[in-house]
Coordinates of C-alpha atoms in Angstrom, one line a residue:
Y186 CA -8.1 77.6 82.2
E187 CA -8.3 79.6 79.0
S188 CA -8.1 76.5 76.9
L189 CA -10.9 74.8 78.9
N190 CA -13.0 77.9 78.8
R191 CA -12.6 78.1 75.0
I192 CA -13.5 74.5 74.1
I193 CA -16.3 73.7 76.7
P194 CA -19.8 74.8 75.7
D195 CA -21.3 77.6 77.8
S196 CA -24.3 75.4 78.6
V197 CA -22.2 73.0 80.7
K198 CA -19.6 75.3 82.2
E199 CA -21.8 75.9 85.3
F200 CA -22.3 72.1 85.7
F201 CA -18.5 71.6 85.8
N202 CA -17.9 74.6 88.1
L203 CA -15.2 75.5 85.6
D204 CA -14.3 78.8 87.3
N205 CA -13.4 77.2 90.6
W206 CA -11.9 74.0 89.2
L207 CA -14.4 72.0 91.3
W208 CA -14.8 69.4 88.5
T209 CA -11.5 67.9 89.6
Q210 CA -13.1 66.8 92.8
K211 CA -15.1 64.3 90.8
L212 CA -11.8 62.7 89.7
M213 CA -9.6 62.8 92.7
R214 CA -11.4 63.5 96.0
N215 CA -13.8 61.5 98.1
N216 CA -16.4 64.2 97.7
T217 CA -19.5 63.0 96.0
E218 CA -22.1 65.5 97.1
E219 CA -22.6 66.7 93.5
I220 CA -22.4 63.3 91.8
S221 CA -25.8 62.3 90.5
D222 CA -25.0 58.7 89.4
E223 CA -26.4 56.4 92.0
Y224 CA -23.5 53.9 91.5
E225 CA -20.7 56.4 91.5
E226 CA -19.6 56.2 95.1
Q227 CA -16.0 57.3 94.4
P228 CA -14.5 59.7 92.0
T229 CA -13.4 58.1 88.8
L230 CA -9.7 58.5 89.2
D231 CA -9.8 57.2 92.7
R232 CA -11.5 54.0 91.6
A233 CA -9.1 53.5 88.7
R234 CA -6.1 53.9 91.0
E235 CA -7.5 51.4 93.5
E236 CA -8.3 48.8 90.9
I237 CA -4.8 48.6 89.5
I238 CA -3.3 48.6 93.0
Q239 CA -5.6 45.7 94.0
E240 CA -4.7 43.7 90.9
Y241 CA -1.0 44.3 91.4
N242 CA -1.1 43.4 95.1
Q243 CA -3.1 40.2 94.3
I244 CA -0.5 39.0 91.8
D245 CA 2.4 40.0 94.1
D246 CA 0.9 37.9 96.9
L247 CA 0.6 34.9 94.5
K248 CA 4.3 35.5 93.5
K249 CA 5.4 35.4 97.1
E250 CA 3.4 32.3 97.8
A251 CA 4.9 30.5 94.8
A252 CA 8.4 31.4 95.9
L253 CA 7.7 30.1 99.5
N254 CA 6.5 26.8 98.0
E255 CA 9.6 26.7 95.7
K256 CA 7.5 27.0 92.6
F257 CA 10.2 29.3 91.1
Y258 CA 9.2 29.0 87.5
F259 CA 5.7 30.2 88.3
A260 CA 7.1 32.9 90.5
I261 CA 9.2 34.2 87.7
N262 CA 6.2 34.3 85.3
L263 CA 4.2 36.3 87.9
K264 CA 7.1 38.7 88.3
K265 CA 7.0 39.3 84.5
T266 CA 3.2 39.9 84.8
L267 CA 3.9 42.5 87.5
K268 CA 6.3 44.2 85.1
T269 CA 3.6 44.2 82.4
I270 CA 1.2 46.0 84.8
E271 CA 3.9 48.5 85.8
D272 CA 4.6 49.4 82.2
T273 CA 0.9 49.8 81.2
H274 CA 0.5 52.9 79.1
L275 CA -1.2 55.5 81.2
F276 CA -3.6 56.9 78.5
D277 CA -4.7 53.3 77.6
Y278 CA -5.5 52.5 81.2
L279 CA -7.3 55.8 82.0
G280 CA -9.3 55.5 78.8
S281 CA -10.4 52.0 79.5
R282 CA -11.6 53.1 83.0
N283 CA -13.7 56.1 81.9
V284 CA -11.2 58.7 83.3
L285 CA -10.4 59.9 79.8
P286 CA -12.8 59.8 76.8
K287 CA -12.0 56.7 74.9
Y288 CA -14.2 56.9 71.9
G289 CA -12.3 57.9 68.8
F290 CA -8.9 57.7 70.5
P291 CA -6.3 55.1 69.1
T292 CA -5.8 53.1 72.3
D293 CA -5.6 49.3 72.7
V294 CA -4.1 49.1 69.2
V295 CA -1.7 46.2 68.6
P296 CA 0.5 45.3 65.6
L297 CA 1.3 42.3 63.5
R298 CA 5.1 42.6 63.6
T299 CA 6.9 42.2 60.3
N300 CA 10.3 44.0 60.7
H301 CA 12.1 40.7 61.6
L302 CA 11.5 39.4 58.1
H303 CA 14.1 41.8 56.6
I304 CA 12.4 42.2 53.2
D305 CA 11.5 45.4 51.5
E306 CA 7.7 44.8 51.8
A307 CA 8.1 44.7 55.6
K308 CA 9.1 48.3 55.6
Q309 CA 6.1 49.3 53.5
V310 CA 3.3 47.9 55.7
D311 CA 2.0 49.0 59.1
L312 CA -0.4 46.3 60.2
Q313 CA -2.4 47.4 63.3
R314 CA -5.8 46.6 64.7
D315 CA -7.8 47.3 67.8
L316 CA -7.1 44.5 70.3
R317 CA -10.7 43.3 70.2
I318 CA -10.4 42.8 66.4
A319 CA -6.8 41.7 66.4
I320 CA -7.5 38.6 68.5
G321 CA -9.5 37.4 65.5
E322 CA -7.8 38.8 62.4
F323 CA -4.2 38.4 63.7
A324 CA -4.9 35.0 65.4
P325 CA -2.3 32.3 64.7
D326 CA -2.3 30.9 61.1
N327 CA -4.7 33.7 59.9
S328 CA -3.4 35.7 57.0
I329 CA -3.6 39.4 56.0
V330 CA -3.2 40.9 52.5
A331 CA -1.0 44.0 52.4
A332 CA 1.4 45.5 49.8
K333 CA 0.2 42.7 47.4
K334 CA 1.6 40.0 49.8
I335 CA 0.0 37.5 52.1
W336 CA 1.3 37.9 55.7
V337 CA 0.6 34.9 58.0
S338 CA 0.4 35.2 61.8
G339 CA 2.9 32.9 63.4
G340 CA 3.0 33.9 67.0
V341 CA 2.0 36.1 69.9
Y342 CA 4.7 38.7 70.8
K343 CA 6.1 38.6 74.3
P344 CA 8.9 40.9 75.4
P345 CA 11.7 39.1 77.3
S346 CA 11.0 40.8 80.7
K347 CA 7.2 40.7 80.6
N348 CA 4.4 38.3 80.5
W349 CA 0.9 38.3 79.1
L350 CA -2.0 39.1 81.5
T351 CA -3.6 35.7 82.0
Y352 CA -7.1 34.7 83.2
S353 CA -9.0 31.5 83.8
Y354 CA -12.6 31.4 82.6
A355 CA -15.6 29.1 82.4
N356 CA -19.0 29.0 80.8
C357 CA -21.4 26.8 82.7
M358 CA -23.5 24.7 80.4
N359 CA -26.2 24.2 83.1
C360 CA -27.1 27.8 84.0
K361 CA -25.2 29.3 81.0
R362 CA -23.4 31.9 83.2
F363 CA -19.9 33.1 82.2
Y364 CA -17.1 33.7 84.7
F365 CA -13.5 34.8 84.6
S366 CA -10.8 35.2 87.2
S367 CA -7.3 36.8 87.3
K368 CA -6.2 33.9 89.5
E369 CA -4.8 31.5 86.9
T370 CA -3.9 29.0 89.6
E371 CA -7.5 28.8 90.7
K372 CA -9.2 27.3 87.7
I373 CA -13.0 27.5 87.8
T374 CA -14.1 23.9 88.3
T375 CA -17.5 24.6 89.9
C376 CA -20.1 27.1 88.8
P377 CA -20.5 29.8 91.6
N378 CA -24.1 30.2 90.6
C379 CA -25.6 26.8 90.4
G380 CA -22.9 24.5 91.8
E381 CA -22.6 22.5 88.6
Q382 CA -19.2 20.9 87.9
I383 CA -17.6 22.4 84.9
N384 CA -17.3 19.7 82.2
K385 CA -13.6 19.1 82.0
A386 CA -13.9 16.7 79.1
R387 CA -15.0 19.5 76.8
K388 CA -12.3 22.1 76.7
S389 CA -14.6 24.8 75.2
H390 CA -16.4 25.1 78.5
S391 CA -13.4 26.3 80.5
G392 CA -9.8 27.3 80.0
I393 CA -7.2 30.0 80.2
F394 CA -7.0 33.1 78.0
I395 CA -4.2 35.5 77.5
I396 CA -4.5 39.2 76.5
P397 CA -2.0 39.7 73.7
Q398 CA -1.4 43.3 74.5
F399 CA 2.0 43.3 72.9
G400 CA 0.8 42.3 69.5
F401 CA 1.4 39.4 67.1
I402 CA 4.4 38.2 65.0
A403 CA 4.3 37.3 61.3
K404 CA 5.6 33.9 60.2
N405 CA 9.2 33.8 59.2
E406 CA 8.6 32.3 55.7
T407 CA 8.6 33.2 52.1
L408 CA 5.7 35.5 51.3
K409 CA 3.1 34.6 48.7
S410 CA 1.7 37.1 46.3
S411 CA -1.9 38.0 46.9
S412 CA -2.6 36.9 43.3
E413 CA -1.3 33.4 43.9
S414 CA -3.8 32.3 46.6
R415 CA -6.5 33.5 48.8
P416 CA -5.8 34.4 52.4
K417 CA -6.7 31.9 55.0
N418 CA -8.9 33.3 57.8
F419 CA -10.7 32.0 60.8
Y420 CA -12.7 34.6 62.6
S421 CA -14.8 33.5 65.6
I422 CA -14.9 35.9 68.4
K423 CA -17.6 35.5 71.0
T424 CA -18.2 38.3 73.5
H425 CA -19.5 37.4 76.9
F426 CA -21.1 39.7 79.4
A427 CA -19.2 39.1 82.7
E428 CA -20.5 41.4 85.4
Y429 CA -21.4 44.9 86.5
R430 CA -18.6 46.3 88.6
L431 CA -17.2 49.7 89.5
P432 CA -13.5 50.1 88.8
G433 CA -11.6 49.8 92.0
E434 CA -14.2 47.5 93.6
K435 CA -13.6 43.8 94.2
V436 CA -17.3 42.9 94.3
S437 CA -19.7 43.1 91.4
F438 CA -23.2 44.5 91.9
S439 CA -26.5 43.2 90.7
A440 CA -28.4 45.5 88.4
M441 CA -32.1 46.0 89.1
L442 CA -34.2 45.7 86.0
Q443 CA -37.1 48.2 85.8
N444 CA -40.3 47.9 83.8
D445 CA -40.5 50.2 80.8
P446 CA -44.0 51.7 81.3
N447 CA -44.3 52.6 77.7
L448 CA -43.6 49.0 76.6
S449 CA -45.4 46.9 79.1
N450 CA -49.0 45.9 79.7
E451 CA -51.1 42.9 80.7
N452 CA -49.7 40.9 77.8
V453 CA -46.0 41.6 77.9
Q454 CA -43.4 43.1 80.2
I455 CA -40.2 44.7 78.9
K456 CA -37.6 45.4 81.6
K457 CA -34.4 47.3 81.1
H458 CA -31.3 48.7 82.9
Y459 CA -28.6 51.0 81.5
S460 CA -25.2 51.1 83.1
R461 CA -21.8 52.6 82.3
Y462 CA -20.0 49.8 84.3
G463 CA -20.6 46.6 82.3
W464 CA -17.6 44.3 81.9
L465 CA -17.2 42.3 78.8
V466 CA -14.8 39.5 77.7
A467 CA -14.1 38.9 74.0
L468 CA -12.8 35.4 73.4
N469 CA -11.3 33.6 70.4
E470 CA -11.1 29.9 71.4
G471 CA -9.6 28.8 68.1
P472 CA -11.1 26.8 65.2
V473 CA -12.3 23.9 67.4
G474 CA -12.8 25.6 70.7
R475 CA -9.7 24.3 72.4
G476 CA -7.6 27.4 72.1
Y477 CA -4.2 27.8 70.4
R478 CA -1.0 26.1 71.1
I479 CA 1.3 28.8 72.3
C480 CA 4.9 28.7 73.6
D481 CA 5.2 30.7 76.8
I482 CA 8.8 31.5 76.1
C483 CA 9.1 32.7 72.5
G484 CA 5.4 33.2 71.6
Y485 CA 5.3 30.7 68.8
A486 CA 1.6 29.9 68.2
T487 CA -0.4 27.6 65.9
S488 CA -4.0 26.4 65.6
Q489 CA -2.8 23.0 64.4
F490 CA -3.0 19.9 66.7
P491 CA 0.3 18.2 67.6
T492 CA 1.2 14.9 65.8
R493 CA 3.3 12.0 66.9
N494 CA 6.3 13.2 65.0
N495 CA 5.7 16.8 65.8
P496 CA 9.0 18.6 65.1
P497 CA 10.5 21.2 67.6
H498 CA 9.0 24.6 67.1
K499 CA 11.0 27.7 66.1
N500 CA 11.1 31.1 67.5
P501 CA 9.1 33.2 65.0
L502 CA 11.4 36.2 65.5
T503 CA 14.8 34.5 65.2
D504 CA 13.8 31.3 63.3
K505 CA 15.9 29.3 65.7
T506 CA 14.7 26.2 67.6
C507 CA 13.1 26.9 70.9
T508 CA 12.7 24.5 73.8
G509 CA 9.9 26.4 75.6
T510 CA 6.8 24.7 76.8
I511 CA 3.7 24.7 74.5
K512 CA 0.4 25.3 76.3
Y513 CA -3.2 25.8 75.2
Y514 CA -4.5 29.3 75.5
S515 CA -7.4 31.2 74.1
L516 CA -7.0 34.8 73.0
G517 CA -9.1 37.4 74.9
H518 CA -9.7 40.9 75.9
R519 CA -11.6 42.3 78.8
Y520 CA -13.0 45.9 78.9
M521 CA -15.6 48.1 80.5
T522 CA -18.3 49.8 78.4
D523 CA -21.8 51.1 78.4
V524 CA -24.5 48.4 78.4
L525 CA -28.2 48.1 78.1
E526 CA -29.8 45.0 79.6
L527 CA -33.2 44.1 78.2
Q528 CA -35.5 41.3 79.4
I529 CA -38.7 40.6 77.5
N530 CA -41.4 38.5 79.3
A531 CA -44.1 37.1 77.0
N532 CA -45.8 33.8 77.5
Y533 CA -45.4 32.8 73.9
A534 CA -41.6 33.1 74.1
D535 CA -39.8 29.9 75.1
P536 CA -36.9 30.8 77.5
N537 CA -35.0 27.8 76.2
D538 CA -35.3 28.7 72.5
Y539 CA -31.7 29.8 72.0
E540 CA -32.2 30.5 68.3
L541 CA -35.1 32.9 69.0
W542 CA -33.3 35.0 71.6
L543 CA -30.1 35.1 69.6
S544 CA -32.0 36.1 66.4
L545 CA -33.9 38.7 68.4
L546 CA -30.7 40.2 69.8
Y547 CA -29.3 40.7 66.3
A548 CA -32.6 42.0 64.9
L549 CA -32.6 44.7 67.6
L550 CA -29.0 45.6 66.9
E551 CA -29.7 46.0 63.2
G552 CA -32.9 47.9 64.0
A553 CA -31.1 50.3 66.3
S554 CA -28.4 50.9 63.7
N555 CA -30.9 51.6 60.9
V556 CA -33.4 53.9 62.8
L557 CA -31.0 55.8 65.0
G558 CA -28.2 56.3 62.6
I559 CA -25.6 54.4 64.6
R560 CA -22.7 52.7 62.9
R561 CA -23.3 49.0 63.1
D562 CA -19.7 48.3 64.1
D563 CA -20.1 50.6 67.1
I564 CA -22.7 48.4 68.9
N565 CA -22.9 44.7 69.5
G566 CA -24.7 42.3 71.8
A567 CA -24.6 39.1 73.9
L568 CA -27.0 36.8 75.7
H569 CA -26.8 36.9 79.5
Y570 CA -28.4 34.6 82.1
R571 CA -29.1 36.2 85.4
H572 CA -29.1 34.2 88.6
D573 CA -32.5 35.5 89.6
S574 CA -34.4 34.8 86.3
Y575 CA -35.1 32.0 83.9
I576 CA -35.6 34.4 81.0
P577 CA -32.4 35.3 79.1
S578 CA -31.3 38.9 79.1
L579 CA -30.3 40.7 75.9
I580 CA -27.2 42.7 76.5
I581 CA -26.6 45.5 74.0
F582 CA -23.3 47.3 74.4
D583 CA -21.2 50.1 72.9
D584 CA -18.5 48.1 71.1
V585 CA -16.0 50.8 72.1
P586 CA -14.1 50.3 75.5
G587 CA -15.2 53.1 77.8
G588 CA -18.5 53.6 75.9
A589 CA -19.8 56.1 73.4
G590 CA -23.3 56.8 74.7
H591 CA -25.1 54.8 71.9
V592 CA -26.9 52.3 74.1
E593 CA -28.2 55.1 76.4
F594 CA -29.8 56.6 73.3
I595 CA -31.2 53.1 72.3
S596 CA -32.7 52.8 75.8
K597 CA -34.6 56.1 75.3
K598 CA -35.7 55.0 71.7
L599 CA -36.5 51.4 72.4
K600 CA -40.0 51.5 70.8
E601 CA -38.5 52.8 67.5
T602 CA -35.7 50.2 67.8
I603 CA -38.2 47.3 68.1
Q604 CA -40.2 48.6 65.2
A605 CA -37.1 48.9 63.0
A606 CA -36.1 45.4 64.0
Y607 CA -39.4 44.1 62.9
E608 CA -39.2 45.9 59.5
R609 CA -35.7 44.4 59.1
V610 CA -36.8 40.8 59.4
H611 CA -40.3 41.2 58.0
H612 CA -38.8 41.8 54.5
P613 CA -38.7 38.4 52.7
C614 CA -35.0 38.6 51.8
C615 CA -34.4 34.9 52.5
G616 CA -36.2 31.7 53.7
P617 CA -37.8 32.0 57.1
E618 CA -35.8 29.0 58.4
T619 CA -32.5 30.7 57.7
S620 CA -31.0 34.2 57.5
C621 CA -28.8 36.3 55.3
Y622 CA -26.7 39.5 55.2
E623 CA -29.8 41.6 54.5
C624 CA -31.5 40.7 57.8
L625 CA -29.4 39.2 60.6
R626 CA -26.0 38.1 59.4
N627 CA -22.7 40.0 59.4
Y628 CA -19.0 39.3 59.3
R629 CA -18.6 39.4 63.1
N630 CA -21.4 37.0 64.0
Q631 CA -20.4 34.3 61.5
S632 CA -20.0 31.7 64.2
F633 CA -23.8 32.1 64.9
H634 CA -25.0 32.1 61.3
D635 CA -26.6 28.6 61.5
K636 CA -28.5 29.7 64.6
L637 CA -30.0 32.9 63.2
K638 CA -33.6 32.4 62.0
R639 CA -35.4 35.2 60.3
G640 CA -38.8 33.5 60.5
K641 CA -38.7 32.9 64.2
V642 CA -37.9 36.5 65.2
N643 CA -40.3 37.9 62.5
A644 CA -43.2 36.0 64.1
F645 CA -42.2 36.9 67.6
L646 CA -41.8 40.7 66.9
G647 CA -45.0 40.8 65.0
R648 CA -46.9 39.4 67.9
L649 CA -45.0 41.5 70.4
L650 CA -45.8 44.7 68.5
T651 CA -49.4 43.7 68.3
D652 CA -49.6 43.0 72.0
L653 CA -48.1 46.4 72.7
R654 CA -50.7 47.9 70.3
I655 CA -48.0 49.5 68.2
L656 CA -48.3 47.5 65.0
E657 CA -52.0 48.4 64.4
K658 CA -51.3 52.1 65.1
K659 CA -48.6 52.1 62.5
M660 CA -50.7 50.2 59.9
S661 CA -53.6 52.5 60.5

């Protein structure tokens, strides 16, 4: 009590009922009388506990079913997955479910393992990244410079008694909705929203992703000096908004968008919704969108396609030949964070103009970062297509699992954000038919660079601000 009393500001002690320890009821008891969040029907810790129990039981049921059907290899893999869940680090899990404050804490950090190389430089380096970044930077065949050497990723680490968490996913090309499921055996072949058959001929529309929560393995090869050649990198992570869902609940909920009265009139309507329970999936589908070839026994991984005379692969840890099965997997990470959903309805904006909406999304992100003093790496965005609207939604999210409160601030300062976005793209830093690093481009959105058009979003925001009678006021 003395420690809490010392570190918690006086202004919030009464809110937490610190003297009587009543704040613990919001974590562990089904007592929600004092909880103001309209979606928080259960205390946070109760929800987190129920979610992991449900996931464990679901996989356990699949394991029993596989054993009954004599699919013993699959049952063994599911048993390893259960072991992975059992050994999940408690702080990592509680941080990702909003029980513990996640922002600023080193959780979900994975290594590129080098100790198996038995060289002096391996003892000098400690290569670690947040998992959301690692699925790009540590992806198979990518290289990292450290200790004046080039380290190449050659595999996804897999402990002998455990398995990666595996999910099936699909991105419907008809309604553009994204879905994922923990039931790998039930691949998504039909869109739950529009009924469209998922195109099996194009692998990038559906597949299976693994969460490489144990890290990656450096290739067992002679290291090149960083002065001899440039490191090879392919970085293409696309983040998809999946759903709004409370931890511990099986069913997602549909967020109600509300008109912003300060940014809506007879010419334009801007709707928004802020939530702490947005689920996102970051995916790296490989250089050509088919994933990576990964051995499900030793973790060997490559981005290269097989050839007719493809030699047997070697275990990246032992450098010995492995007879494990090679499968195609994408690399992914799912997490919950704070999200702000925006929908802008103006008759001069074509709902099907993908370049416009994508450019607008990144203009708003840059504007929010500039005017509100938010680190650009701490926020990101994605396009989302609701089942009840033909207008795409702009999802702005805290790019920190668990959330950092940035997008809630953006929601309250939306007018200033739009103005700053316009100033960002109105500056003639490049041709209107393209974009550059002074307006819309950055390292993390490089897979979209050819779609980002400064001229389109400049014209749109100029008219939007005029219709909202903001631009004239500022100019006058």
